[in-house]
Coordinates of C-alpha atoms in Angstrom, one line a residue:
Chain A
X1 CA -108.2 -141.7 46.3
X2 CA -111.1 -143.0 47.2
X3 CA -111.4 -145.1 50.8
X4 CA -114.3 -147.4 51.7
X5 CA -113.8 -148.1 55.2
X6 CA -116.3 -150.4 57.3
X7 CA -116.9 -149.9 60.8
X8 CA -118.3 -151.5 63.7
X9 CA -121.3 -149.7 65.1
X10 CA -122.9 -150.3 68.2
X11 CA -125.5 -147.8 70.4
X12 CA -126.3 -149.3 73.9
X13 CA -129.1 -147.4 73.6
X14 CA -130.5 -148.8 70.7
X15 CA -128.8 -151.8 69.5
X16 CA -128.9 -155.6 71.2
X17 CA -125.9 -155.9 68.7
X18 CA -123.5 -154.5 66.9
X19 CA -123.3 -154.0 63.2
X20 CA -121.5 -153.0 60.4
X21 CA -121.7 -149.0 58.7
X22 CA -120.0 -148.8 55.1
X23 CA -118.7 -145.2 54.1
X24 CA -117.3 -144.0 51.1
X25 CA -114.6 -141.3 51.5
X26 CA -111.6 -139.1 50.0
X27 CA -108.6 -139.4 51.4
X28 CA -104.7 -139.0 51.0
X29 CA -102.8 -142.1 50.6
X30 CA -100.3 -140.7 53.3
X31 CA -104.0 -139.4 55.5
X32 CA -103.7 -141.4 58.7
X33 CA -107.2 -143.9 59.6
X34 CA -107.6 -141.5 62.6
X35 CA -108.1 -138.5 60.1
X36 CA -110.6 -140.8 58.2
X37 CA -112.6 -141.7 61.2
X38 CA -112.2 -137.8 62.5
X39 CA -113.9 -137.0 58.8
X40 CA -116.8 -139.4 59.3
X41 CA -117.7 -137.9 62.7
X42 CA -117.2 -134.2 61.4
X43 CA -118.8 -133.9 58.0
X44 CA -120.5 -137.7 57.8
X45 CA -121.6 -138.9 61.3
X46 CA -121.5 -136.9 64.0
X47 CA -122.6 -140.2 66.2
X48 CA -119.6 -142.2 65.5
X49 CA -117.7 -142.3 68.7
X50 CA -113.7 -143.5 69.2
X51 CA -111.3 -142.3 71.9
X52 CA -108.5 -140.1 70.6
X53 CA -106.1 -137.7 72.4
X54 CA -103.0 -136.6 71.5
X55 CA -103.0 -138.0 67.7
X56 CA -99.2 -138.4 67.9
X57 CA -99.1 -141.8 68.5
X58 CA -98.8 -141.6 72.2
X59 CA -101.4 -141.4 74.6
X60 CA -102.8 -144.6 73.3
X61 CA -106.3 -144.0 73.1
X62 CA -107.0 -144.8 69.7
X63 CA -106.1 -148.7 70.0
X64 CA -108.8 -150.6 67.2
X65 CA -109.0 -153.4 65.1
X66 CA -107.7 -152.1 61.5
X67 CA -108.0 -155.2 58.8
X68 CA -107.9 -157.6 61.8
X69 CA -105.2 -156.2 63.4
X70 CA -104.8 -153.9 66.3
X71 CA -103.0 -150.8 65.8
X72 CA -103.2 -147.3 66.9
X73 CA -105.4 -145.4 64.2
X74 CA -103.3 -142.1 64.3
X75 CA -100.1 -144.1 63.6
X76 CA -101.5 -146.3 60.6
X77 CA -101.6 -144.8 57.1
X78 CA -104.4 -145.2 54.6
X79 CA -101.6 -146.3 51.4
X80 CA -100.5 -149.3 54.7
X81 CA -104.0 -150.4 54.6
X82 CA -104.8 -150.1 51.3
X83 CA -108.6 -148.3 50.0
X84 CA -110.5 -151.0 51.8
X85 CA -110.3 -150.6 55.1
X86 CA -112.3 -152.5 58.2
X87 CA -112.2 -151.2 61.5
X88 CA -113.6 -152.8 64.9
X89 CA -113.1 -152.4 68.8
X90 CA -110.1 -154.2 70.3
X91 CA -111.2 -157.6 71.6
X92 CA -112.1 -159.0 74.7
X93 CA -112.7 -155.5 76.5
X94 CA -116.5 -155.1 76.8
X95 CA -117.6 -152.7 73.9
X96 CA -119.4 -149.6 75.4
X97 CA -120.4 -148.0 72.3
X98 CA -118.9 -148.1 68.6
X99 CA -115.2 -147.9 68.9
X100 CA -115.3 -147.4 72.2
X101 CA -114.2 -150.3 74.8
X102 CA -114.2 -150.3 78.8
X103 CA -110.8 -150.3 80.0
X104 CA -111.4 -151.0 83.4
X105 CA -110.8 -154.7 82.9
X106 CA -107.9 -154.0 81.7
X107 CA -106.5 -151.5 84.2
X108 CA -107.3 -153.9 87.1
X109 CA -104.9 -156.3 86.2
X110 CA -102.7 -153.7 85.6
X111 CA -103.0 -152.9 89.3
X112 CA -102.2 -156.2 90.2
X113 CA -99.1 -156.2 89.9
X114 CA -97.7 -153.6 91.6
X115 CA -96.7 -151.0 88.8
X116 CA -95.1 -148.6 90.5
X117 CA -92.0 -147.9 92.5
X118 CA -91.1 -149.3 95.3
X119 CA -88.4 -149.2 98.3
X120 CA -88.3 -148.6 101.9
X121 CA -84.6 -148.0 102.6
X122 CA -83.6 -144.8 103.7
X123 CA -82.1 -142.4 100.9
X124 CA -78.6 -142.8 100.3
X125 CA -76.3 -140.4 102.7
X126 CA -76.7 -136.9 100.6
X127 CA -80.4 -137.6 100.6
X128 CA -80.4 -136.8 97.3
X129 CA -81.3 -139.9 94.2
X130 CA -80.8 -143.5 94.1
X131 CA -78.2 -143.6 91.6
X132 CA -78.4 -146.3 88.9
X133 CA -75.4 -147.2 86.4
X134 CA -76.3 -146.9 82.8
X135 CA -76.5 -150.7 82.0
X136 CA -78.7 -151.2 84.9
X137 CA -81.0 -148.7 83.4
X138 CA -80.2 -150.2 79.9
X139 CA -81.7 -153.4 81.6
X140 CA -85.6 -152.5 81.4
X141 CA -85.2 -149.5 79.1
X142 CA -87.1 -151.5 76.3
X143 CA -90.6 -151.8 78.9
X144 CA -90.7 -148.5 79.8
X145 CA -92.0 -147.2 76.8
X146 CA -95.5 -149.0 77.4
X147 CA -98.1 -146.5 76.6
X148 CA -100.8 -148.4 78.1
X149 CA -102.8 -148.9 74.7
X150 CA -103.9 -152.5 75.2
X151 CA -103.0 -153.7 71.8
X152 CA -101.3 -156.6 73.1
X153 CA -103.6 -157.2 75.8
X154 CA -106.1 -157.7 73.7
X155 CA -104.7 -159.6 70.3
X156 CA -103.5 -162.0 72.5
X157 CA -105.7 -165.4 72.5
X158 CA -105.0 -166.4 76.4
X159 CA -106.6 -163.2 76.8
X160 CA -109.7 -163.8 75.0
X161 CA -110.1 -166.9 76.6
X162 CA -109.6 -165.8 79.7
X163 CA -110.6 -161.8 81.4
X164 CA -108.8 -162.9 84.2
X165 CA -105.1 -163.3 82.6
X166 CA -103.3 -160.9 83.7
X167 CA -102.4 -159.8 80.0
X168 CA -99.2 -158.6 78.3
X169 CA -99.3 -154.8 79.4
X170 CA -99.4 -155.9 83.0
X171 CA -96.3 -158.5 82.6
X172 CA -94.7 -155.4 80.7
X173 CA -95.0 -153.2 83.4
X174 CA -93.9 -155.5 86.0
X175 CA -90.8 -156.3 83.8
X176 CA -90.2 -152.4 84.3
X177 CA -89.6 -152.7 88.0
X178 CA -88.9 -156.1 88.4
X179 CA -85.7 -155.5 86.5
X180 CA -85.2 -151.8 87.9
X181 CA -81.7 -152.3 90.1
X182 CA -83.3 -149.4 92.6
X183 CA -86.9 -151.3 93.2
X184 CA -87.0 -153.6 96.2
X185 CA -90.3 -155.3 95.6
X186 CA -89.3 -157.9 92.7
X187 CA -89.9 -161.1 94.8
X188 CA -93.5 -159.9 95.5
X189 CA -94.0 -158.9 91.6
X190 CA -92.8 -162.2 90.7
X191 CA -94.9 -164.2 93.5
X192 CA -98.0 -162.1 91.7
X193 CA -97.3 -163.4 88.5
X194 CA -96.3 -167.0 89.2
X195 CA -100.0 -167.2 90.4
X196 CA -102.3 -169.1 88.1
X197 CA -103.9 -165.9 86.3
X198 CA -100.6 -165.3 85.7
X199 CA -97.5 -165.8 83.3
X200 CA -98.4 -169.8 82.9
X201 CA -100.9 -168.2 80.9
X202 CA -98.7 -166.7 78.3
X203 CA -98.4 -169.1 75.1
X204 CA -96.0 -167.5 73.0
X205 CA -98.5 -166.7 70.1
X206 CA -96.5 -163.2 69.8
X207 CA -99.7 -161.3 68.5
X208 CA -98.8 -158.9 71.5
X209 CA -95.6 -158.4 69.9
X210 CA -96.4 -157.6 66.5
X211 CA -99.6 -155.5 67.8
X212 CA -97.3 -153.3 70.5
X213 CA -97.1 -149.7 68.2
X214 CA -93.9 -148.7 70.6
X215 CA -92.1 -151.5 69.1
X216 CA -91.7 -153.5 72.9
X217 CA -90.5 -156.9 72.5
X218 CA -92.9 -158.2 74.9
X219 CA -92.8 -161.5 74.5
X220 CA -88.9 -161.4 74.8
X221 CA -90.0 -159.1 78.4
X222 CA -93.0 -162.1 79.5
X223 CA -89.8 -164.7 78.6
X224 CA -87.6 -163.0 80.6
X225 CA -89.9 -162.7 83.7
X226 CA -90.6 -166.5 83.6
X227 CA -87.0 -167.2 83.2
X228 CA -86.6 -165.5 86.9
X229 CA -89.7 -167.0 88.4
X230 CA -88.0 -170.5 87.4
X231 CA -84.6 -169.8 88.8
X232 CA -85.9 -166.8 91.1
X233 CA -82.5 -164.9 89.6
X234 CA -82.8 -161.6 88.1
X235 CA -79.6 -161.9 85.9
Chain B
X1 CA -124.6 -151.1 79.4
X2 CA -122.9 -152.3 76.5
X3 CA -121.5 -155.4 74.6
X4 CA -120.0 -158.3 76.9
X5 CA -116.3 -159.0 76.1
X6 CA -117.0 -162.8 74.7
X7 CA -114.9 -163.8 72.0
X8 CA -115.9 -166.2 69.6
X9 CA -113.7 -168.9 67.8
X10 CA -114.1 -167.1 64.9
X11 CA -113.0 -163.8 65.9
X12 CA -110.5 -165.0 67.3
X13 CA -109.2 -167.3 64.3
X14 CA -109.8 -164.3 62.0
X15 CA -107.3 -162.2 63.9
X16 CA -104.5 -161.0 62.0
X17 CA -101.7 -162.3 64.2
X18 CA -98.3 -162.9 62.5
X19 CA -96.2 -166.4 61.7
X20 CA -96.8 -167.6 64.9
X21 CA -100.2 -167.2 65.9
X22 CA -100.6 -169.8 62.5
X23 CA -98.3 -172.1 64.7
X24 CA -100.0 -171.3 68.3
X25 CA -103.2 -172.5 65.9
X26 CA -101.8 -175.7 64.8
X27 CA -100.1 -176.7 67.7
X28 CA -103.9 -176.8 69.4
X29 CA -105.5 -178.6 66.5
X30 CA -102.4 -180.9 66.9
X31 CA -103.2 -181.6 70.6
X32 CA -106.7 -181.9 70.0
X33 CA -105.7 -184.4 66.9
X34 CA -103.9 -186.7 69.0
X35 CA -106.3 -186.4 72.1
X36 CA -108.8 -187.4 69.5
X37 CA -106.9 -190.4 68.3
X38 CA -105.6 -191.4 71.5
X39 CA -109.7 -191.5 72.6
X40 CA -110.9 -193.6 69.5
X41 CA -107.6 -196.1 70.5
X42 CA -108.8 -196.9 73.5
X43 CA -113.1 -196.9 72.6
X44 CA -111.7 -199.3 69.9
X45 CA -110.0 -201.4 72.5
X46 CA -112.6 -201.2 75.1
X47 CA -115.5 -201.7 73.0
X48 CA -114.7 -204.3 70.9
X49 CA -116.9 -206.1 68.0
X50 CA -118.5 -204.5 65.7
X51 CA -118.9 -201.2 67.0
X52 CA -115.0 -201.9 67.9
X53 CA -114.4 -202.6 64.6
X54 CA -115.7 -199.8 62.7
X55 CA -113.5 -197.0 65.5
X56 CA -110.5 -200.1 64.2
X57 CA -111.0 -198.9 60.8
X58 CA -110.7 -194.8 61.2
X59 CA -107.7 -194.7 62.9
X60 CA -105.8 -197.5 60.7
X61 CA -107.6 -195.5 57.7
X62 CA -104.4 -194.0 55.7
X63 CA -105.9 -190.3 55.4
X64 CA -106.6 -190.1 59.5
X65 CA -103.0 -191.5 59.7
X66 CA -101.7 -188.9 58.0
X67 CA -104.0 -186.5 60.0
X68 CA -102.3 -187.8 63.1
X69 CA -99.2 -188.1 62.0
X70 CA -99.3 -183.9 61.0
X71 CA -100.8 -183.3 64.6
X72 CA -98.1 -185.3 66.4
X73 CA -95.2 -184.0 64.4
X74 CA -96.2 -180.3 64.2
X75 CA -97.2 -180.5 67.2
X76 CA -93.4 -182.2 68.6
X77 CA -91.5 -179.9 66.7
X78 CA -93.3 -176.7 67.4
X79 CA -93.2 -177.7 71.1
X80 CA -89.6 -177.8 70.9
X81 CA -89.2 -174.7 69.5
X82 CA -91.6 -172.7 72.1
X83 CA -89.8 -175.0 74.9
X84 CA -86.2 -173.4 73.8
X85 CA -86.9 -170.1 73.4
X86 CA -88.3 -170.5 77.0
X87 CA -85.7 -171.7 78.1
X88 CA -83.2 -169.4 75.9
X89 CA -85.2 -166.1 76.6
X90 CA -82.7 -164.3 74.5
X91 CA -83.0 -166.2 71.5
X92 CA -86.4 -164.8 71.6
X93 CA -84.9 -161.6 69.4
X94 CA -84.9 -164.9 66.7
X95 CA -88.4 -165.9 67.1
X96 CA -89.4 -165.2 63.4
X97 CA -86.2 -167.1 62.1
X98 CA -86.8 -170.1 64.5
X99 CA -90.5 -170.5 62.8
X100 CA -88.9 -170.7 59.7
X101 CA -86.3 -173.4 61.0
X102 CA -89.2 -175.3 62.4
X103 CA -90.9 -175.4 59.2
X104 CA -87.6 -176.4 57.1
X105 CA -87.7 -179.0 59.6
X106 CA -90.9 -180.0 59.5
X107 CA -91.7 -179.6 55.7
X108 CA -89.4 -183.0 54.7
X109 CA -90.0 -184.8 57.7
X110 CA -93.9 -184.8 56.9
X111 CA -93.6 -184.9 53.2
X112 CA -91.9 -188.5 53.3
X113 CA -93.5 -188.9 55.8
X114 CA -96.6 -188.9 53.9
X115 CA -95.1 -190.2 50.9
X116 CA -94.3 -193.2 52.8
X117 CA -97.9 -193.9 54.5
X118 CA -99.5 -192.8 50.7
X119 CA -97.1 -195.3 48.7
X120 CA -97.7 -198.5 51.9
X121 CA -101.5 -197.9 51.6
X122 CA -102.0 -197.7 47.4
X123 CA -99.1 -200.2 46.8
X124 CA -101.0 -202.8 49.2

């Protein structure tokens, strides 16, 4: 079949602002946008630039626009999209060139709040692991799949208005520990994100929701975190 | 170098989003509705005379009533929806069926609603 598939264009070098490029391709309906985009650059358009890695759906690197929605590009097939096909930088993120946005934004509030393990205690007699029962691990399972893409981040409209909102993927990843029986550093997490920048911000539009290609109900995860900053209990 | 991150209203309206981002929508233009009215209520009131009389006429017009009318409502009922799955966090697994609730609520509420205002203002 034959795809025509629009894409946002932009050279720093050149441009003061972006544009549009039309292309006219040949595709398989079950062909992936990725594989389209990796045709343009090969055989059309060797200038077209877009981050990919693994392809498989998760590194997250190829977070874009597709039809006004953000997806992952090696996980979106051309018969979902249909023959006409638009695709544009995520939003919000400063665009560095084409398809191509800076992240750092977006990792910085990631920093904030604390994603990472944390507990002083000493290790448990045998020295060995801090053992966890299944249903306390069952308890954050869902936010650990986070991949990092910034879908949600950046479809969600608090966001847009705001660089400074700490953003979905950062309350995701706090869920993960907050809610982690072995972590010991929920009460500062949850200080962090009853700041102004952070979980006030949240406005239940659920774009995050429906944009997160891991399936995370993070809305349900950003509910559930300000459901303990009100009563400060993590049950 | 490069492109700043500014989005514009109209990139952001033109988002995709699902059900609710249509509601997170309204539920602005409803705040911004009533803000509206509640400002031309009290310019009316403070002004007075002609200039008075003219803000008078908007808001008691039947078409801006029924603007109001669908910014306060949607705006009520949607806010009770947002404010119990807060409150409920698990209900939250229900988020697309309590949009639909909200609109089977909200649907016959504002049609006789409107029915009513429609039927006062050509009926004298």
């Amino acid at each position: 079949m034959e795809v025509t598939i629009k894409i946002f264009r932009y050279n720093p070098e050149k441009d003061q602002r972006g544009n549009y490029v039309t292309y006219k391709v040949e595709a398989h309906e079950n062909d992936r946008v990725l594989d389209v985009l990796e045709y343009i650059k090969g055989k059309i358009d060797g200038a077209l630039s877009f981050r990919r890695s693994c392809a498989h759906g998760v590194c997250g690197s190829d977070a874009m626009r597709i039809n006004g929605r953000n997806m992952l590009a090696c996980k979106v097939l051309i018969r979902d999209v249909g023959a006409n096909i638009t695709v544009e930088p995520i939003l919000g993120l400063p665009i560095k060139k084409d398809l191509i946005v800076d992240m750092e934004p977006f990792f910085d509030n990631y920093k904030k709040v604390l994603p990472y393990f944390i507990n002083d205690s000493p290790l448990p007699a045998d020295g060995r692991e801090r053992l966890q029962s299944p249903e306390e691990r069952a308890r954050f399972d869902e936010t650990t799949k986070c991949i990092l893409c910034a879908a949600c981040t950046t479809s969600c409209p608090s966001y847009w208005a705001n660089g400074e909102y700490y953003g979905p993927a950062a309350i995701v990843n706090a869920h993960r520990f907050i809610f982690d029986s072995r972590d010991e550093a929920a009460d500062q997490r949850l200080q962090i994100l009853a700041e102004t920048d952070g979980i006030a911000r949240c406005h239940t539009a659920y774009n995050c929701t429906e944009a997160c290609p891991r399936e995370i109900k993070v809305t349900k995860a950003i509910g559930e975190v300000k459901m303990a900053i009100m009563t400060g209990k993590l049950d | 170098m490069g492109l700043k991150r500014d989005v514009s209203l109209s990139a952001g309206l033109r988002y995709r989003g699902p059900a609710a981002y249509l509601t997170y929508i309204l539920h602005r233009i409803g705040g911004l509705g009533m803000g509206i009215f509640i400002a031309v209520h009290i310019l009316a009131s403070f002004v007075g005379g002609r200039f008075g009389g003219i803000l008078n006429g908007i808001y008691e017009n039947w078409a801006f009533q029924i603007f109001i009318f669908f910014c306060a409502l949607f705006h009520a009922i949607n806010g009770l929806r947002i404010t119990i799955l807060d409150l409920f966090p698990k209900l939250l697994d229900y988020h697309v069926e309590a949009i639909w609730i909200e609109w089977a609520v909200f649907i016959p509420l504002f049609g006789v609603s409107v029915f009513v205002i429609v039927s006062t203002a050509l009926g004298g």
